[in-house]
Coordinates of C-alpha atoms in Angstrom, one line a residue:
Chain A
G1 CA 114.6 0.6 -90.3
A2 CA 111.7 -1.8 -90.7
G3 CA 113.7 -5.2 -89.8
V4 CA 116.7 -6.3 -88.4
S5 CA 120.0 -4.8 -89.6
Q6 CA 123.2 -6.7 -89.6
S7 CA 127.0 -5.2 -90.7
P8 CA 129.3 -6.2 -92.7
S9 CA 127.3 -8.3 -94.7
N10 CA 130.6 -10.2 -95.8
K11 CA 133.7 -10.1 -94.0
V12 CA 137.2 -11.6 -95.2
T13 CA 139.9 -11.7 -92.6
E14 CA 143.4 -13.6 -91.6
K15 CA 143.5 -16.2 -89.4
G16 CA 144.7 -14.7 -85.8
K17 CA 142.8 -11.0 -86.5
D18 CA 140.1 -10.1 -84.5
V19 CA 136.5 -9.3 -86.0
E20 CA 133.4 -7.4 -85.0
L21 CA 130.2 -8.1 -86.0
R22 CA 127.1 -5.6 -85.6
C23 CA 123.4 -6.0 -85.1
D24 CA 120.7 -3.7 -84.7
P25 CA 117.4 -5.0 -83.8
I26 CA 113.8 -3.6 -84.3
S27 CA 113.0 -1.0 -82.3
G28 CA 111.4 -2.0 -79.0
H29 CA 112.5 -5.4 -79.2
T30 CA 113.9 -6.2 -76.0
A31 CA 115.2 -9.9 -76.8
L32 CA 118.1 -10.1 -79.2
Y33 CA 119.8 -13.2 -80.3
W34 CA 123.4 -14.5 -81.9
Y35 CA 123.1 -17.6 -84.0
R36 CA 125.9 -19.2 -86.1
Q37 CA 124.7 -20.8 -89.1
S38 CA 127.0 -23.0 -90.8
L39 CA 126.8 -26.1 -93.4
G40 CA 126.3 -29.5 -92.0
Q41 CA 125.8 -27.8 -88.4
G42 CA 122.6 -25.7 -89.0
L43 CA 121.9 -23.2 -86.6
E44 CA 123.7 -23.0 -83.3
F45 CA 122.7 -20.8 -80.6
L46 CA 125.4 -18.5 -79.3
I47 CA 124.1 -16.1 -77.0
Y48 CA 120.7 -14.6 -75.9
F49 CA 120.1 -10.9 -74.5
Q50 CA 117.0 -10.2 -72.6
G51 CA 116.4 -6.5 -71.5
N52 CA 118.4 -5.8 -68.4
S53 CA 118.7 -9.3 -67.2
A54 CA 122.0 -11.2 -67.6
P55 CA 122.6 -12.5 -70.9
D56 CA 122.5 -16.4 -71.3
K57 CA 126.2 -17.3 -72.9
S58 CA 125.7 -20.7 -72.9
G59 CA 126.1 -21.1 -76.6
L60 CA 129.6 -19.1 -77.0
P61 CA 131.9 -22.0 -78.2
S62 CA 135.0 -20.8 -76.7
D63 CA 136.5 -17.7 -74.7
R64 CA 137.4 -15.8 -77.9
F65 CA 134.0 -15.2 -78.6
S66 CA 132.0 -12.3 -76.6
A67 CA 128.9 -10.1 -77.2
E68 CA 127.5 -7.0 -75.8
R69 CA 124.5 -5.2 -76.1
T70 CA 124.9 -1.3 -75.5
G71 CA 121.8 0.5 -73.8
G72 CA 119.5 -2.4 -74.6
S73 CA 119.7 -2.1 -78.4
V74 CA 122.7 -2.4 -80.9
S75 CA 124.4 -5.5 -80.2
T76 CA 128.4 -6.5 -81.3
L77 CA 129.8 -10.0 -81.6
T78 CA 133.7 -9.7 -81.4
I79 CA 135.9 -12.9 -82.1
Q80 CA 139.2 -13.0 -81.1
R81 CA 141.9 -14.4 -82.8
T82 CA 139.9 -15.9 -85.7
Q83 CA 140.3 -19.4 -86.5
Q84 CA 139.4 -21.0 -90.1
E85 CA 136.4 -23.0 -88.1
D86 CA 135.0 -19.5 -87.2
S87 CA 134.1 -19.0 -90.8
A88 CA 129.9 -19.1 -91.0
V89 CA 127.1 -17.0 -91.2
Y90 CA 126.4 -15.1 -88.2
L91 CA 122.7 -14.2 -87.5
C92 CA 121.1 -11.7 -85.6
A93 CA 117.4 -12.0 -84.4
S94 CA 115.5 -10.0 -82.3
R95 CA 111.9 -10.7 -80.5
L96 CA 109.3 -8.6 -78.9
A97 CA 108.9 -9.3 -75.0
G98 CA 105.5 -10.9 -74.3
G99 CA 104.9 -11.4 -77.9
S100 CA 104.0 -14.3 -79.9
G101 CA 107.9 -15.9 -79.7
E102 CA 108.3 -15.2 -83.3
L103 CA 111.9 -14.2 -84.0
F104 CA 112.8 -11.9 -86.7
F105 CA 116.4 -12.3 -88.2
G106 CA 118.4 -10.1 -90.3
E107 CA 120.7 -11.3 -93.5
G108 CA 123.5 -12.1 -91.8
S109 CA 127.2 -11.6 -91.7
R110 CA 129.1 -13.8 -93.1
L111 CA 132.7 -14.4 -92.2
T112 CA 135.5 -16.1 -94.1
V113 CA 138.9 -16.7 -92.1
L114 CA 141.6 -17.5 -94.8
Chain B
A1 CA 118.1 -30.0 -71.5
Q2 CA 116.5 -28.8 -75.2
R3 CA 117.3 -30.6 -78.1
V4 CA 115.9 -30.8 -82.0
T5 CA 116.7 -33.6 -84.1
Q6 CA 116.1 -33.4 -88.0
P7 CA 117.0 -36.9 -89.1
E8 CA 117.5 -35.9 -92.7
K9 CA 119.4 -33.4 -94.4
L10 CA 117.8 -33.5 -97.8
L11 CA 114.4 -34.3 -99.3
S12 CA 113.9 -34.3 -103.0
V13 CA 110.3 -34.8 -104.5
F14 CA 108.3 -33.8 -107.6
K15 CA 105.7 -31.2 -107.7
G16 CA 102.4 -32.4 -106.8
A17 CA 103.8 -35.1 -104.5
P18 CA 103.3 -35.1 -100.6
V19 CA 105.9 -34.0 -98.0
E20 CA 106.8 -34.7 -94.6
L21 CA 109.7 -33.2 -93.0
K22 CA 110.3 -34.6 -89.9
C23 CA 111.4 -33.2 -86.4
N24 CA 111.7 -34.8 -83.0
Y25 CA 112.3 -33.0 -79.8
S26 CA 113.9 -33.7 -76.3
Y27 CA 112.2 -31.3 -73.7
S28 CA 111.3 -32.2 -70.3
G29 CA 107.8 -30.3 -70.4
S30 CA 105.4 -28.8 -72.5
P31 CA 107.7 -26.8 -75.3
E32 CA 106.9 -24.3 -77.7
L33 CA 107.6 -25.6 -81.3
F34 CA 108.0 -23.7 -84.6
W35 CA 109.2 -24.4 -88.1
Y36 CA 111.4 -21.6 -90.0
V37 CA 112.0 -21.7 -93.2
Q38 CA 114.5 -19.9 -95.6
Y39 CA 114.2 -19.2 -99.1
S40 CA 117.1 -18.6 -101.6
R41 CA 118.7 -15.4 -100.8
Q42 CA 115.8 -14.6 -98.2
R43 CA 116.0 -14.3 -94.4
L44 CA 115.2 -17.1 -92.2
Q45 CA 111.4 -16.6 -91.3
L46 CA 108.6 -18.1 -89.2
L47 CA 106.5 -20.5 -91.2
L48 CA 104.3 -21.7 -88.4
R49 CA 104.3 -22.4 -84.7
H50 CA 102.2 -25.0 -82.9
I51 CA 99.8 -23.2 -80.7
S52 CA 98.3 -21.4 -83.6
R53 CA 97.3 -24.5 -85.3
E54 CA 97.3 -23.1 -88.4
S55 CA 98.0 -24.0 -92.1
I56 CA 100.5 -21.8 -93.9
K57 CA 101.1 -22.1 -97.5
G58 CA 99.3 -25.4 -97.4
F59 CA 102.0 -26.8 -94.7
T60 CA 100.8 -28.2 -91.3
A61 CA 102.5 -29.3 -88.5
D62 CA 100.9 -31.2 -85.5
L63 CA 102.6 -31.9 -81.8
N64 CA 102.4 -35.5 -80.9
K65 CA 103.6 -35.5 -77.4
G66 CA 103.6 -39.3 -77.1
E67 CA 106.4 -39.3 -79.6
T68 CA 107.8 -35.9 -79.3
S69 CA 107.5 -35.2 -82.7
F70 CA 106.3 -32.3 -84.9
H71 CA 106.6 -33.1 -88.4
L72 CA 105.8 -30.8 -91.2
K73 CA 103.5 -31.5 -93.8
K74 CA 102.2 -30.7 -97.1
P75 CA 99.8 -33.0 -99.3
F76 CA 101.0 -31.3 -102.8
A77 CA 104.5 -29.7 -102.9
Q78 CA 105.0 -26.8 -105.6
E79 CA 108.4 -25.6 -106.8
E80 CA 108.2 -22.4 -104.7
D81 CA 108.6 -24.9 -101.7
S82 CA 112.0 -25.5 -102.5
A83 CA 113.9 -24.2 -99.2
M84 CA 115.6 -24.8 -96.0
Y85 CA 113.4 -25.9 -93.1
Y86 CA 114.3 -25.7 -89.4
C87 CA 112.4 -27.1 -86.6
A88 CA 112.7 -25.2 -83.3
L89 CA 111.6 -25.4 -79.9
S90 CA 111.4 -23.0 -76.9
A91 CA 110.6 -23.4 -73.2
P92 CA 106.8 -22.1 -72.8
G93 CA 107.1 -18.1 -72.1
A94 CA 108.4 -15.2 -73.9
N95 CA 111.6 -15.1 -72.3
S96 CA 113.4 -18.5 -73.6
K97 CA 115.9 -19.0 -76.3
L98 CA 115.2 -20.8 -79.0
T99 CA 116.9 -24.1 -80.2
F100 CA 116.9 -25.1 -83.6
G101 CA 117.6 -28.3 -85.4
K102 CA 120.1 -29.0 -88.4
G103 CA 117.7 -28.3 -91.1
I104 CA 116.7 -29.9 -93.9
T105 CA 116.7 -28.5 -97.6
L106 CA 113.5 -29.5 -99.5
S107 CA 113.8 -29.5 -103.2
V108 CA 110.9 -29.7 -105.5
R109 CA 111.3 -30.8 -108.9
P110 CA 109.1 -29.9 -111.7

């Protein structure tokens, strides 16, 4: 596709369940980011993948959060034992290595934890 | 540590009025600075970056290293400028994470 694709677009889950959010970046973009967007908190950095380097996980809020990127392309963000405070829009973005620095965002996955 | 502060959450102006969206940053060095915009029901997208020194949709932003600011300005606001605006910072180079501020909602009334 032409842009960053995220799925599901909406996810409603019960507290304590695990969820997986998927991101398919723009082809050829080696850098991939996950952010969390919630009211009053703006865009919180979660994790950053760059090529084959070790990911920057400094933004993950707890050990319930993890992410992987397989084959340098698709990424999955996993939240285990979800809590109500995890409710937010999870945004994925990709960037071309050596490019202008512009991030291209997906439409996001809206997670609601009941 | 790098930090971006957008002190206001909401700015409401009438069409034709000037707009200034404030952004201050904390970074030990020379960062790269950006403004991103999210219109209603659209993806977050780049509006402008400081290294380009460009004007996009009538908006400009000047990097003031002395005041560590990167305020976004437009002399005459239009209704279609209503959106959420985020200021963002990264270390120099392509392999750096982008740190965002909390964003400000701009509402332009007719």
